[in-house]
Coordinates of C-alpha atoms in Angstrom, one line a residue:
X5 CA 165.2 -111.7 -78.8
X6 CA 168.3 -109.8 -77.7
X7 CA 170.8 -112.2 -76.1
X8 CA 174.1 -111.0 -74.6
X9 CA 177.1 -112.9 -75.6
X10 CA 180.1 -113.6 -73.3
X11 CA 183.2 -115.6 -73.7
X12 CA 185.3 -117.6 -71.2
X13 CA 187.7 -120.5 -71.4
X14 CA 186.1 -122.7 -68.7
X15 CA 182.6 -122.2 -67.6
X16 CA 181.6 -124.1 -64.3
X17 CA 177.8 -124.4 -63.6
X18 CA 177.4 -124.6 -59.8
X19 CA 179.1 -123.2 -56.9
X20 CA 178.9 -126.1 -54.5
X21 CA 181.8 -128.3 -53.5
X22 CA 182.3 -129.7 -56.9
X23 CA 182.1 -126.4 -58.7
X24 CA 184.4 -124.5 -56.4
X25 CA 187.1 -127.3 -56.2
X26 CA 187.0 -127.4 -60.0
X27 CA 187.6 -123.7 -60.2
X28 CA 190.5 -123.7 -57.8
X29 CA 192.1 -126.8 -59.5
X30 CA 191.7 -125.4 -63.0
X31 CA 193.2 -122.0 -62.1
X32 CA 196.2 -123.8 -60.5
X33 CA 196.6 -126.0 -63.6
X34 CA 196.7 -123.1 -65.9
X35 CA 196.6 -119.5 -64.4
X36 CA 196.3 -117.9 -67.9
X37 CA 192.8 -119.4 -68.5
X38 CA 189.7 -117.3 -67.9
X39 CA 187.6 -119.3 -65.5
X40 CA 183.9 -118.4 -64.7
X41 CA 181.6 -119.8 -62.1
X42 CA 177.9 -119.3 -62.7
X43 CA 175.6 -119.8 -59.8
X44 CA 171.8 -119.9 -59.5
X45 CA 172.1 -118.1 -56.3
X46 CA 174.8 -116.4 -54.4
X47 CA 178.3 -118.0 -54.4
X48 CA 178.7 -120.0 -51.3
X49 CA 175.3 -119.3 -50.0
X50 CA 173.1 -121.5 -52.1
X51 CA 173.1 -125.3 -52.9
X52 CA 173.5 -128.3 -51.0
X53 CA 177.2 -128.7 -49.9
X54 CA 176.6 -125.9 -47.4
X55 CA 173.8 -128.0 -45.9
X56 CA 176.0 -131.1 -45.3
X57 CA 175.8 -132.0 -41.6
X58 CA 177.4 -135.4 -41.1
X59 CA 180.8 -135.4 -42.6
X60 CA 183.3 -136.7 -45.1
X61 CA 184.1 -140.4 -45.4
X62 CA 187.9 -141.1 -45.7
X63 CA 190.0 -144.1 -44.7
X64 CA 192.7 -142.5 -42.4
X65 CA 192.8 -144.7 -39.3
X66 CA 195.4 -147.5 -39.3
X67 CA 192.6 -149.9 -38.6
X68 CA 190.7 -148.9 -41.7
X69 CA 191.8 -149.1 -45.3
X70 CA 190.8 -147.9 -48.8
X71 CA 189.8 -151.5 -49.6
X72 CA 187.4 -151.5 -46.7
X73 CA 185.9 -148.1 -47.6
X74 CA 185.6 -149.5 -51.1
X75 CA 183.8 -152.6 -50.1
X76 CA 181.4 -150.7 -48.0
X77 CA 180.6 -148.5 -50.9
X78 CA 180.1 -151.4 -53.4
X79 CA 178.0 -153.5 -51.0
X80 CA 176.2 -150.4 -49.7
X81 CA 175.4 -149.7 -53.5
X82 CA 174.2 -153.3 -53.9
X83 CA 176.8 -154.1 -56.5
X84 CA 175.6 -151.4 -59.0
X85 CA 178.4 -148.9 -58.7
X86 CA 180.8 -148.2 -61.5
X87 CA 183.8 -149.7 -59.7
X88 CA 186.4 -147.6 -61.3
X89 CA 184.6 -144.4 -60.2
X90 CA 184.0 -145.9 -56.7
X91 CA 187.7 -146.8 -56.4
X92 CA 188.7 -143.3 -57.4
X93 CA 186.4 -141.9 -54.9
X94 CA 187.8 -143.8 -52.0
X95 CA 191.4 -143.4 -52.9
X96 CA 191.3 -139.7 -53.9
X97 CA 189.4 -138.9 -50.7
X98 CA 192.5 -139.2 -48.6
X99 CA 194.4 -136.7 -50.8
X100 CA 191.4 -134.4 -50.9
X101 CA 190.8 -134.2 -47.1
X102 CA 194.3 -133.3 -46.6
X103 CA 194.0 -130.5 -49.2
X104 CA 190.8 -129.3 -47.4
X105 CA 192.8 -129.0 -44.2
X106 CA 196.3 -128.0 -45.4
X107 CA 195.4 -125.8 -48.4
X108 CA 191.8 -124.7 -48.2
X109 CA 191.9 -124.1 -44.4
X110 CA 189.2 -126.3 -43.0
X111 CA 189.2 -127.2 -39.3
X112 CA 187.8 -130.7 -38.5
X113 CA 187.2 -132.3 -35.1
X114 CA 190.2 -134.2 -33.7
X115 CA 190.9 -137.0 -31.3
X116 CA 193.0 -136.2 -28.1
X117 CA 196.1 -137.5 -30.0
X118 CA 195.5 -135.0 -32.7
X119 CA 194.4 -137.2 -35.5
X120 CA 191.2 -136.5 -37.2
X121 CA 188.1 -137.8 -35.5
X122 CA 185.9 -140.2 -37.5
X123 CA 182.3 -140.7 -36.2
X124 CA 180.0 -143.6 -36.8
X125 CA 177.7 -143.6 -39.8
X126 CA 175.2 -146.2 -40.8
X127 CA 176.1 -148.9 -43.4
X128 CA 179.9 -148.7 -42.7
X129 CA 182.1 -151.2 -41.0
X130 CA 184.4 -148.5 -39.6
X131 CA 184.0 -145.1 -38.0
X132 CA 185.5 -143.0 -40.8
X133 CA 183.4 -140.0 -41.2
X134 CA 185.5 -136.9 -40.6
X135 CA 183.5 -133.9 -39.5
X136 CA 183.2 -130.4 -38.0
X137 CA 180.6 -131.0 -35.3
X138 CA 177.4 -131.6 -37.1
X139 CA 177.8 -128.6 -39.5
X140 CA 180.6 -130.0 -41.7
X141 CA 179.3 -128.4 -44.9
X142 CA 179.4 -124.9 -43.6
X143 CA 182.9 -125.3 -42.8
X144 CA 183.9 -126.7 -46.2
X145 CA 182.0 -124.3 -48.3
X146 CA 182.9 -121.2 -46.3
X147 CA 186.7 -121.9 -46.8
X148 CA 186.3 -122.8 -50.4
X149 CA 184.3 -119.6 -50.9
X150 CA 187.0 -117.6 -49.4
X151 CA 189.7 -119.2 -51.6
X152 CA 187.7 -118.4 -54.8
X153 CA 187.1 -114.8 -53.7
X154 CA 190.8 -114.4 -53.2
X155 CA 191.6 -115.5 -56.8
X156 CA 190.9 -114.0 -60.3
X157 CA 187.9 -116.2 -61.0
X158 CA 185.0 -114.7 -62.6
X159 CA 181.6 -115.0 -60.9
X160 CA 178.1 -114.9 -62.5
X161 CA 175.9 -114.9 -59.4
X162 CA 172.1 -115.2 -59.6
X163 CA 172.5 -116.6 -63.2
X164 CA 170.5 -119.7 -63.8
X165 CA 171.5 -122.1 -66.6
X166 CA 168.5 -123.0 -68.9
X167 CA 170.1 -124.9 -71.8
X168 CA 173.3 -126.5 -72.9
X169 CA 173.9 -125.2 -76.6
X170 CA 175.6 -127.4 -79.0
X171 CA 177.6 -126.3 -82.1
X172 CA 176.3 -127.5 -85.4
X173 CA 178.7 -130.5 -85.2
X174 CA 177.3 -131.6 -81.9
X175 CA 180.1 -130.5 -79.7
X176 CA 179.2 -128.2 -76.8
X177 CA 179.4 -124.5 -77.8
X178 CA 178.4 -123.0 -74.4
X179 CA 175.5 -122.4 -72.1
X180 CA 172.3 -120.1 -72.2
X181 CA 171.7 -118.5 -68.9
X182 CA 169.2 -116.0 -67.5
X183 CA 170.3 -113.1 -65.2
X184 CA 167.7 -113.5 -62.4
X185 CA 168.1 -109.9 -61.4
X186 CA 167.5 -108.4 -64.8
X187 CA 165.7 -111.1 -66.6
X188 CA 168.0 -110.8 -69.6
X189 CA 169.4 -113.9 -71.5
X190 CA 173.1 -114.4 -71.7
X191 CA 175.0 -116.9 -73.9
X192 CA 178.4 -117.8 -72.5
X193 CA 180.8 -119.4 -75.1
X194 CA 183.3 -121.7 -73.4
X195 CA 186.0 -124.1 -74.6
X196 CA 185.0 -126.5 -71.8
X197 CA 182.0 -126.7 -69.4
X198 CA 181.5 -128.4 -66.1
X199 CA 178.0 -129.4 -65.2
X200 CA 177.9 -129.3 -61.4
X201 CA 174.5 -127.8 -60.6
X202 CA 173.7 -130.5 -58.0
X203 CA 170.8 -132.9 -58.0
X204 CA 168.1 -132.2 -55.5
X205 CA 165.0 -134.4 -55.6
X206 CA 162.6 -131.6 -54.5
X207 CA 159.7 -133.2 -56.4
X208 CA 158.8 -135.2 -53.3
X209 CA 156.4 -134.1 -50.4
X210 CA 159.3 -134.4 -47.9
X211 CA 162.7 -133.4 -49.2
X212 CA 166.0 -132.0 -47.8
X213 CA 167.7 -130.0 -50.6
X214 CA 167.7 -126.3 -50.7
X215 CA 164.7 -124.5 -52.4
X216 CA 166.7 -123.5 -55.4
X217 CA 167.4 -127.1 -56.4
X218 CA 165.1 -128.4 -59.3
X219 CA 167.2 -130.8 -61.4
X220 CA 168.1 -128.2 -63.9
X221 CA 171.3 -129.8 -64.8
X222 CA 169.9 -133.2 -65.5
X223 CA 167.0 -131.7 -67.4
X224 CA 169.5 -129.8 -69.6
X225 CA 171.5 -132.9 -70.1
X226 CA 168.5 -134.9 -71.0
X227 CA 167.4 -132.4 -73.6
X228 CA 170.9 -132.4 -75.2
X229 CA 170.5 -136.2 -75.6
X230 CA 173.0 -137.3 -73.0
X231 CA 172.6 -140.7 -71.4
X232 CA 171.6 -140.8 -67.7
X233 CA 172.0 -143.9 -65.5
X234 CA 170.4 -145.1 -62.3
X235 CA 167.6 -142.6 -62.6
X236 CA 165.2 -144.8 -60.4
X237 CA 167.7 -144.4 -57.5
X238 CA 166.3 -141.7 -55.2
X239 CA 167.8 -141.8 -51.8
X240 CA 165.4 -141.2 -48.8
X241 CA 167.1 -140.2 -45.6
X242 CA 165.4 -141.9 -42.8
X243 CA 165.2 -139.0 -40.4
X244 CA 163.8 -135.8 -41.9
X245 CA 162.4 -133.5 -39.3
X246 CA 158.6 -133.7 -39.2
X247 CA 157.4 -130.4 -37.6
X248 CA 154.0 -130.2 -39.3
X249 CA 152.8 -128.8 -42.6
X250 CA 153.2 -125.0 -41.7
X251 CA 156.9 -124.8 -41.5
X252 CA 159.5 -125.3 -44.3
X253 CA 161.7 -127.0 -41.6
X254 CA 159.7 -130.1 -42.2
X255 CA 161.8 -132.5 -44.3
X256 CA 165.2 -131.1 -43.4
X257 CA 167.7 -133.7 -42.2
X258 CA 168.5 -134.8 -38.7
X259 CA 171.8 -136.2 -39.4
X260 CA 172.9 -139.9 -39.6
X261 CA 175.4 -139.6 -36.8
X262 CA 172.4 -139.5 -34.4
X263 CA 171.6 -143.1 -35.3
X264 CA 175.2 -144.0 -35.7
X265 CA 176.0 -143.0 -32.1
X266 CA 173.1 -145.0 -30.8
X267 CA 169.8 -143.1 -31.3
X268 CA 166.6 -145.2 -31.1
X269 CA 163.7 -145.1 -33.4
X270 CA 160.2 -145.6 -31.8
X271 CA 156.8 -145.8 -33.5
X272 CA 153.8 -144.0 -32.2
X273 CA 153.2 -146.8 -29.7
X274 CA 156.6 -146.0 -28.2
X275 CA 158.1 -149.4 -29.4
X276 CA 161.6 -149.6 -30.8
X277 CA 160.9 -151.3 -34.1
X278 CA 164.0 -151.7 -36.1
X279 CA 164.8 -155.1 -34.7
X280 CA 161.8 -156.3 -36.7
X281 CA 163.5 -155.3 -40.0
X282 CA 167.2 -155.5 -39.8
X283 CA 169.8 -157.0 -37.3
X284 CA 171.9 -153.9 -37.7
X285 CA 168.9 -152.0 -36.1
X286 CA 169.2 -148.1 -36.5
X287 CA 172.6 -148.5 -38.1
X288 CA 171.3 -150.3 -41.1
X289 CA 171.7 -148.4 -44.4
X290 CA 169.4 -145.5 -45.3
X291 CA 167.2 -147.5 -47.8
X292 CA 166.5 -150.3 -45.1
X293 CA 165.7 -147.7 -42.3
X294 CA 163.6 -145.6 -44.6
X295 CA 161.5 -148.6 -45.7
X296 CA 161.1 -149.7 -42.1
X297 CA 159.7 -146.4 -41.1
X298 CA 157.5 -146.4 -44.3
X299 CA 156.1 -149.7 -43.2
X300 CA 155.4 -148.5 -39.7
X301 CA 153.6 -145.4 -41.2
X302 CA 151.5 -147.6 -43.5
X303 CA 150.5 -149.8 -40.6
X304 CA 149.2 -146.7 -38.8
X305 CA 151.8 -146.9 -35.9
X306 CA 152.5 -143.2 -36.2
X307 CA 153.2 -140.0 -34.2
X308 CA 150.6 -137.1 -34.1
X309 CA 152.1 -135.7 -37.4
X310 CA 152.2 -139.1 -39.1
X311 CA 155.8 -140.2 -38.7
X312 CA 157.9 -141.9 -36.0
X313 CA 160.2 -140.8 -33.1
X314 CA 163.9 -140.5 -32.7
X315 CA 165.1 -140.7 -29.1
X316 CA 168.5 -139.7 -27.8
X317 CA 168.0 -139.0 -24.2
X318 CA 169.3 -142.5 -23.0
X319 CA 172.7 -141.2 -24.2
X320 CA 172.7 -138.4 -21.8
X321 CA 171.2 -135.0 -22.7
X322 CA 174.4 -133.1 -22.0
X323 CA 176.4 -135.4 -24.2
X324 CA 173.9 -135.2 -26.9
X325 CA 173.9 -131.4 -26.7
X326 CA 177.6 -131.3 -27.0
X327 CA 177.9 -133.7 -29.9
X328 CA 175.0 -132.4 -32.0
X329 CA 174.6 -128.8 -31.1
X330 CA 173.4 -127.9 -34.7
X331 CA 170.7 -130.6 -34.5
X332 CA 169.6 -129.7 -31.0
X333 CA 169.3 -126.0 -31.9
X334 CA 167.3 -126.9 -35.1
X335 CA 164.9 -129.0 -33.2
X336 CA 164.6 -126.4 -30.4
X337 CA 163.5 -123.9 -33.0
X338 CA 160.7 -126.1 -34.0
X339 CA 159.6 -126.8 -30.4
X340 CA 161.3 -130.1 -29.9
X341 CA 163.8 -131.3 -27.4
X342 CA 166.3 -133.6 -29.3
X343 CA 168.6 -134.0 -26.3
X344 CA 166.1 -134.9 -23.6
X345 CA 162.9 -135.7 -25.3
X346 CA 161.3 -137.2 -28.5
X347 CA 161.5 -135.7 -32.1
X348 CA 159.2 -136.6 -34.8
X349 CA 160.9 -137.8 -38.1
X350 CA 159.8 -139.0 -41.5
X351 CA 161.8 -140.4 -44.6
X352 CA 162.7 -137.4 -46.7
X353 CA 164.1 -137.3 -50.3
X354 CA 167.7 -136.4 -49.9
X355 CA 170.1 -137.4 -52.6
X356 CA 169.9 -138.5 -56.2
X357 CA 172.2 -141.4 -57.1
X358 CA 171.1 -141.1 -60.8
X359 CA 172.8 -138.7 -63.2
X360 CA 174.9 -138.2 -66.3
X361 CA 177.0 -141.1 -67.4
X362 CA 180.7 -140.0 -67.2
X363 CA 184.3 -141.3 -67.4
X364 CA 186.7 -141.4 -64.4
X365 CA 188.1 -138.1 -65.7
X366 CA 184.5 -136.6 -65.6
X367 CA 184.3 -136.4 -69.3
X368 CA 180.9 -137.1 -70.9
X369 CA 180.0 -138.3 -74.4
X370 CA 179.4 -134.6 -75.5
X371 CA 182.7 -133.1 -76.7
X372 CA 183.6 -130.2 -74.3
X373 CA 181.3 -131.1 -71.5
X374 CA 182.4 -132.5 -68.2
X375 CA 180.3 -133.4 -65.1
X376 CA 180.9 -133.7 -61.3
X377 CA 179.0 -133.8 -58.0
X378 CA 175.4 -134.9 -57.9
X379 CA 174.9 -134.3 -61.5
X380 CA 177.2 -137.3 -62.2
X381 CA 176.3 -140.9 -61.7
X382 CA 177.9 -144.3 -61.1
X383 CA 179.8 -143.8 -58.0
X384 CA 177.1 -144.8 -55.6
X385 CA 175.0 -147.4 -57.4
X386 CA 171.7 -148.1 -55.6
X387 CA 172.5 -146.4 -52.4
X388 CA 174.9 -143.6 -51.3
X389 CA 176.6 -144.1 -47.9
X390 CA 176.3 -141.1 -45.6
X391 CA 179.5 -139.2 -45.8
X392 CA 180.3 -140.3 -49.4
X393 CA 178.4 -137.4 -50.9
X394 CA 180.7 -134.4 -50.0
X395 CA 183.7 -136.7 -50.7
X396 CA 182.3 -137.4 -54.2
X397 CA 181.8 -133.7 -54.9
X398 CA 185.2 -132.6 -53.9
X399 CA 187.1 -135.6 -55.3
X400 CA 185.5 -135.3 -58.8
X401 CA 185.3 -131.6 -58.8
X402 CA 189.1 -131.5 -58.3
X403 CA 189.6 -134.1 -61.0
X404 CA 187.5 -132.0 -63.5
X405 CA 189.5 -128.9 -62.6
X406 CA 192.7 -130.7 -63.3
X407 CA 191.5 -132.3 -66.5
X408 CA 189.7 -129.4 -68.3
X409 CA 192.9 -127.1 -68.9
X410 CA 194.7 -130.0 -70.3
X411 CA 191.8 -131.0 -72.6
X412 CA 191.7 -127.4 -73.8
X413 CA 195.3 -127.5 -74.6
X414 CA 194.8 -130.4 -76.9
X415 CA 191.5 -129.1 -78.2
X416 CA 191.7 -125.4 -78.3
X417 CA 189.2 -122.9 -79.5
X418 CA 185.6 -121.7 -79.1
X419 CA 182.9 -123.2 -81.2
X420 CA 180.1 -121.1 -82.6
X421 CA 176.6 -122.1 -81.3
X422 CA 173.8 -123.5 -83.4
X423 CA 171.7 -120.5 -83.6
X424 CA 168.5 -122.4 -84.4
X425 CA 168.9 -124.3 -81.0
X426 CA 169.8 -121.1 -79.2
X427 CA 166.7 -119.4 -80.4
X428 CA 164.5 -122.4 -79.7
X429 CA 165.7 -122.4 -76.2
X430 CA 165.1 -118.8 -75.6
X431 CA 161.6 -119.2 -76.8
X432 CA 161.2 -122.3 -74.7
X433 CA 162.1 -120.3 -71.5
X434 CA 159.7 -117.5 -72.4
X435 CA 156.7 -119.9 -72.9
X436 CA 154.9 -119.0 -69.7
X437 CA 154.7 -115.3 -70.7
X438 CA 152.5 -116.4 -73.7
X439 CA 149.8 -118.1 -71.5
X440 CA 147.1 -116.8 -69.2
X441 CA 148.0 -116.8 -65.4
X442 CA 147.2 -119.8 -63.3
X443 CA 147.8 -121.5 -60.0
X444 CA 151.4 -122.6 -60.2
X445 CA 151.6 -123.5 -56.4
X446 CA 148.6 -125.9 -56.8
X447 CA 150.5 -127.8 -59.6
X448 CA 153.6 -128.1 -57.4
X449 CA 151.6 -129.4 -54.6
X450 CA 150.1 -132.0 -56.9
X451 CA 153.6 -133.0 -58.1
X452 CA 154.8 -133.3 -54.5
X453 CA 152.0 -135.7 -53.6
X454 CA 152.1 -137.6 -56.8
X455 CA 155.8 -138.5 -56.5
X456 CA 155.5 -139.2 -52.7
X457 CA 152.5 -141.5 -53.0
X458 CA 153.2 -143.3 -56.3
X459 CA 157.0 -143.3 -56.9
X460 CA 158.2 -143.0 -53.4
X461 CA 160.0 -145.2 -50.9
X462 CA 158.0 -148.3 -52.0
X463 CA 156.8 -148.5 -55.7
X464 CA 154.9 -151.1 -57.8
X465 CA 153.8 -151.3 -61.3
X466 CA 150.3 -149.9 -60.7
X467 CA 151.6 -147.0 -58.5
X468 CA 154.2 -146.1 -61.0
X469 CA 151.8 -146.1 -63.8
X470 CA 149.6 -143.8 -61.8
X471 CA 152.5 -141.6 -61.2
X472 CA 153.5 -141.3 -64.9
X473 CA 149.9 -140.5 -65.8
X474 CA 149.8 -137.9 -63.0
X475 CA 153.1 -136.3 -64.1
X476 CA 151.9 -136.1 -67.7
X477 CA 148.7 -134.3 -66.5
X478 CA 150.7 -131.9 -64.3
X479 CA 153.0 -131.1 -67.1
X480 CA 150.3 -130.5 -69.5
X481 CA 148.5 -128.1 -67.1
X482 CA 151.8 -126.4 -66.5
X483 CA 152.4 -125.7 -70.3
X484 CA 148.8 -124.1 -70.3
X485 CA 149.6 -122.0 -67.2
X486 CA 151.2 -118.5 -67.5
X487 CA 152.4 -115.7 -65.3
X488 CA 150.5 -112.8 -63.8
X489 CA 153.6 -110.5 -63.9
X490 CA 154.8 -109.8 -67.4
X491 CA 158.1 -108.3 -66.4
X492 CA 161.3 -110.4 -66.3
X493 CA 163.3 -108.6 -63.8
X494 CA 163.6 -110.7 -60.7
X495 CA 160.4 -112.5 -61.5
X496 CA 160.7 -115.4 -59.0
X497 CA 157.3 -116.8 -60.2
X498 CA 158.9 -117.2 -63.6
X499 CA 161.7 -119.1 -62.1
X500 CA 159.4 -121.2 -60.1
X501 CA 157.7 -122.1 -63.4
X502 CA 161.0 -123.1 -64.9
X503 CA 161.8 -125.1 -61.8
X504 CA 158.5 -127.1 -62.0
X505 CA 159.1 -127.9 -65.7
X506 CA 162.6 -129.3 -65.0
X507 CA 161.1 -131.2 -62.0
X508 CA 158.3 -132.6 -64.2
X509 CA 160.8 -133.7 -66.9
X510 CA 163.0 -135.6 -64.4
X511 CA 160.2 -137.0 -62.4
X512 CA 158.9 -138.7 -65.6
X513 CA 162.5 -140.3 -66.1
X514 CA 162.6 -141.5 -62.5
X515 CA 159.2 -143.2 -62.9
X516 CA 160.1 -144.8 -66.2
X517 CA 163.4 -146.1 -64.9
X518 CA 161.6 -147.4 -61.8
X519 CA 159.1 -149.2 -64.1
X520 CA 161.9 -150.7 -66.0
X521 CA 163.8 -152.2 -63.1
X522 CA 161.8 -155.3 -62.1
X523 CA 163.8 -156.0 -58.9
X524 CA 164.6 -154.3 -55.7
X525 CA 168.1 -152.8 -55.1
X526 CA 169.0 -150.3 -52.5
X527 CA 166.9 -147.1 -52.7
X528 CA 164.7 -148.7 -55.4
X529 CA 162.2 -151.1 -53.8
X530 CA 159.4 -152.7 -55.9
X531 CA 156.6 -154.2 -53.9
X532 CA 155.8 -156.5 -56.9
X533 CA 159.4 -157.5 -57.3
X534 CA 160.9 -157.5 -53.8
X535 CA 163.9 -159.7 -54.5
X536 CA 167.2 -158.1 -55.7
X537 CA 167.8 -160.6 -58.5
X538 CA 171.1 -162.2 -59.5
X539 CA 173.9 -160.0 -58.4
X540 CA 176.4 -161.6 -60.9
X541 CA 174.2 -160.5 -63.8
X542 CA 173.4 -157.0 -62.5
X543 CA 172.5 -154.3 -64.8
X544 CA 171.9 -150.5 -64.6
X545 CA 169.3 -148.5 -66.3
X546 CA 170.1 -145.9 -69.0
X547 CA 167.7 -143.2 -69.9
X548 CA 168.0 -141.1 -73.1
X549 CA 165.8 -138.6 -74.8
X550 CA 165.0 -139.6 -78.3
X551 CA 162.5 -138.3 -80.9
X552 CA 159.7 -140.5 -79.7
X553 CA 160.2 -139.6 -76.0
X554 CA 162.3 -141.2 -73.3
X555 CA 164.0 -144.5 -74.0
X556 CA 165.1 -146.7 -71.1
X557 CA 167.6 -149.5 -71.7
X558 CA 169.9 -151.6 -69.5
X559 CA 173.7 -152.2 -69.5
X560 CA 175.6 -154.8 -67.6
X561 CA 177.6 -153.7 -64.5
X562 CA 181.3 -154.3 -65.0
X563 CA 183.0 -155.9 -62.0
X564 CA 186.4 -154.5 -62.6
X565 CA 187.7 -154.8 -59.0
X566 CA 185.5 -157.3 -57.2
X567 CA 182.7 -159.7 -58.1
X568 CA 179.6 -160.5 -56.0
X569 CA 180.6 -163.1 -53.4
X570 CA 184.2 -161.9 -53.4
X571 CA 186.0 -159.2 -51.2
X572 CA 189.2 -157.2 -51.2
X573 CA 189.5 -157.7 -47.5
X574 CA 192.1 -160.2 -46.3
X575 CA 190.4 -160.4 -42.8
X576 CA 187.4 -162.5 -43.1
X577 CA 185.8 -160.9 -40.0
X578 CA 186.2 -157.5 -41.3
X579 CA 184.6 -158.5 -44.5
X580 CA 181.4 -159.5 -42.8

């Protein structure tokens, strides 16, 4: 098989907030380096950063503090976060938001006195979520995109990464990609690679990430033998739009600020129900609210489409329309009146706390590979606070961009790829062309239902084991299913097949990690083990691909800044 070979100094996989920040920082650190950004879609037009609605958590107000933001993050993550990563997130966010404004060119909403406005988000003890209306991600990604376009940064658009290729000594040599437009394979040799493809748990019936997300980065890391942590931790956003089965708008997020500002959740009987589940009502963390909605659904107290309602009209329709124009417009497009009526919502798979284990400087255990954004793990633990996601991507993307040029200076040179692995990965990607055509969409629908029903908001041993068996069966059917079109040029069915294989592989790891964790923390809730367990002896799961399959182990959480029962806050009231 003919494979084109390219060479660059730094290869960045992904063009979201993490990838673009890394590119800008790397170029600034060493303008002589050749930097390439590879994107599965069009730069700045694909991925999840663009879809961010709510905002960016940062402790700027004199009444707030980095310690308070840190404690919210640790407690929200149920004491599972890697505390050095979490501390870096909350401290560097201040520097990064100033950079977004003063260097990147972002405009955020402001208070009458000119300071940045922070809106209320659930699970936080201070209103610290900086935003641009309710379409913050578009502002951030558009400005980043403009900055990248204005600089000598090479772009490989519509090039999907399919494999991380090692050298014979185990260090990373580069990445195998497919040019979606031509169908040709391309191996890019790089001195350093950043994995920033984004997560995207699109294996669930209801999900928020963009359609191009299919866990490719984690699937590639898994095959390379890298350890993945917290893989059972799938965050379900409580309020995904439920507009029926005939529109792809179903599952898309209605942002957290709606609940933060005082929106009410009502069941099908028009009863406000959150008081039955948590004293913080609608401002409880995402995991709590999602489980409450799930309980109402299981009890049959649902809306016509099977979810619950969100109600905003008591806050004044004109006020709601002004504060949440994007959300009001989205609902109107689907026939709902968010400002003055009721909108049906359902928990929707939104964010993946699991990912590659990394150091604070974004380095992984694979020599030459770095990771940032949703592909990385440890910052959030069992539950990500709304507003910490885009902060995470930009903070650690920038760090990776700062670190990689210095790493290359100390470890110069390109490494030749292991040709046996390269050839095997090409053959693997071409597998569906060797099988008879089948119904790929039916398999995807089966996976969506399997993960939603068996490894969803609430899990138990019996359901997880059914889920694993279902995933195994779906993957076996997939490997026996081929493509009707034998051409590789812009063959989107081929890429759908590759997407589904990645989703199957990561779905299995999610289920196995969920089976291993026999307690309930944050986004992971076991009906047969409903208690959180002893916080002081907390462990996180580690998944790794070995010759016999997937191995799941546990490691103890290191409480490097604060231990359960303690706080960094001096004010005891603020610590509550």
